[in-house]
Amino acid sequence: HEKDEKFNRPTHYDGMLEVVGVTGIVHLGQIQSGIRSGVRLAQGGHVHIRMNNDYPVPVQVDGEPWLQPPCDITIIRSAL
């Protein structure tokens, strides 16, 4: 996780947003138990995600899960 050369090492105080993905419920359980890490997708103070899915996909933000239809998601540093 911290060894990925595409991303800076995450800290609590860097003002950067860490976007990670999971491959399924088993992967999520492994992350929560410390066996594995999430798949790092993005890091930054401004993150834009375009979801071009053909059907709603499960997403979770701050512990709140829902099914998300296709959309554009923009997160900016001032919102952190």
Coordinates of C-alpha atoms in Angstrom, one line a residue:
H1 CA 0.0 0.0 0.0
E2 CA 2.6 2.6 1.0
K3 CA 5.1 1.1 -1.5
D4 CA 3.1 2.1 -4.5
E5 CA 5.4 4.5 -6.5
K6 CA 2.5 6.3 -8.2
F7 CA 1.3 7.7 -4.9
N8 CA 2.8 9.6 -2.0
R9 CA 2.8 7.9 1.4
P10 CA -0.5 8.8 3.0
T11 CA -0.6 10.7 6.3
H12 CA -3.4 12.1 8.4
Y13 CA -2.2 15.7 7.9
D14 CA -1.2 16.0 4.3
G15 CA -4.6 17.3 3.1
M16 CA -4.8 14.7 0.4
L17 CA -7.7 12.5 -0.3
E18 CA -7.0 8.7 -0.7
V19 CA -9.4 6.9 -3.1
V20 CA -9.3 3.1 -2.8
G21 CA -11.4 0.4 -4.3
V22 CA -12.4 -3.1 -3.1
T23 CA -13.1 -6.1 -5.3
G24 CA -15.8 -7.6 -3.2
I25 CA -17.1 -8.4 0.3
V26 CA -14.2 -10.9 1.0
H27 CA -11.7 -8.2 0.1
L28 CA -13.4 -5.7 2.3
G29 CA -13.3 -8.1 5.2
Q30 CA -9.6 -8.7 4.6
I31 CA -9.0 -5.0 4.6
Q32 CA -10.9 -4.5 7.9
S33 CA -8.9 -7.4 9.5
G34 CA -5.5 -6.0 8.3
I35 CA -4.7 -8.8 5.9
R36 CA -4.9 -6.8 2.7
S37 CA -5.1 -3.2 1.6
G38 CA -7.5 -1.5 -0.8
V39 CA -6.7 -1.0 -4.4
R40 CA -5.3 2.5 -4.7
L41 CA -7.2 4.5 -7.4
A42 CA -6.3 8.1 -6.8
Q43 CA -4.7 10.6 -4.4
G44 CA -5.0 14.3 -4.4
G45 CA -6.7 17.5 -3.3
H46 CA -8.9 17.4 -6.4
V47 CA -10.2 14.1 -7.6
H48 CA -12.6 13.6 -10.5
I49 CA -14.3 10.1 -11.0
R50 CA -16.4 9.3 -14.0
M51 CA -18.5 6.3 -13.5
N52 CA -19.5 4.9 -17.0
N53 CA -21.3 1.8 -15.6
D54 CA -24.3 0.3 -17.4
Y55 CA -26.1 -0.4 -14.1
P56 CA -25.9 0.9 -10.6
V57 CA -22.8 -0.2 -8.7
P58 CA -22.2 -0.4 -4.9
V59 CA -20.3 2.5 -3.5
Q60 CA -19.5 3.6 0.1
V61 CA -18.4 7.0 1.4
D62 CA -17.7 7.6 5.1
G63 CA -19.4 4.3 5.9
E64 CA -22.6 5.1 4.0
P65 CA -23.3 2.5 1.2
W66 CA -25.7 2.9 -1.7
L67 CA -26.1 1.9 -5.4
Q68 CA -24.8 4.6 -7.6
P69 CA -26.0 5.0 -11.2
P70 CA -23.7 6.5 -13.9
C71 CA -22.4 9.9 -12.9
D72 CA -19.4 12.2 -12.5
I73 CA -18.1 12.7 -9.0
T74 CA -15.8 15.7 -8.2
I75 CA -14.1 16.1 -4.8
I76 CA -12.1 19.2 -4.1
R77 CA -9.6 20.1 -1.4
S78 CA -11.9 22.8 0.2
A79 CA -14.4 20.1 0.9
L80 CA -11.9 18.0 3.0

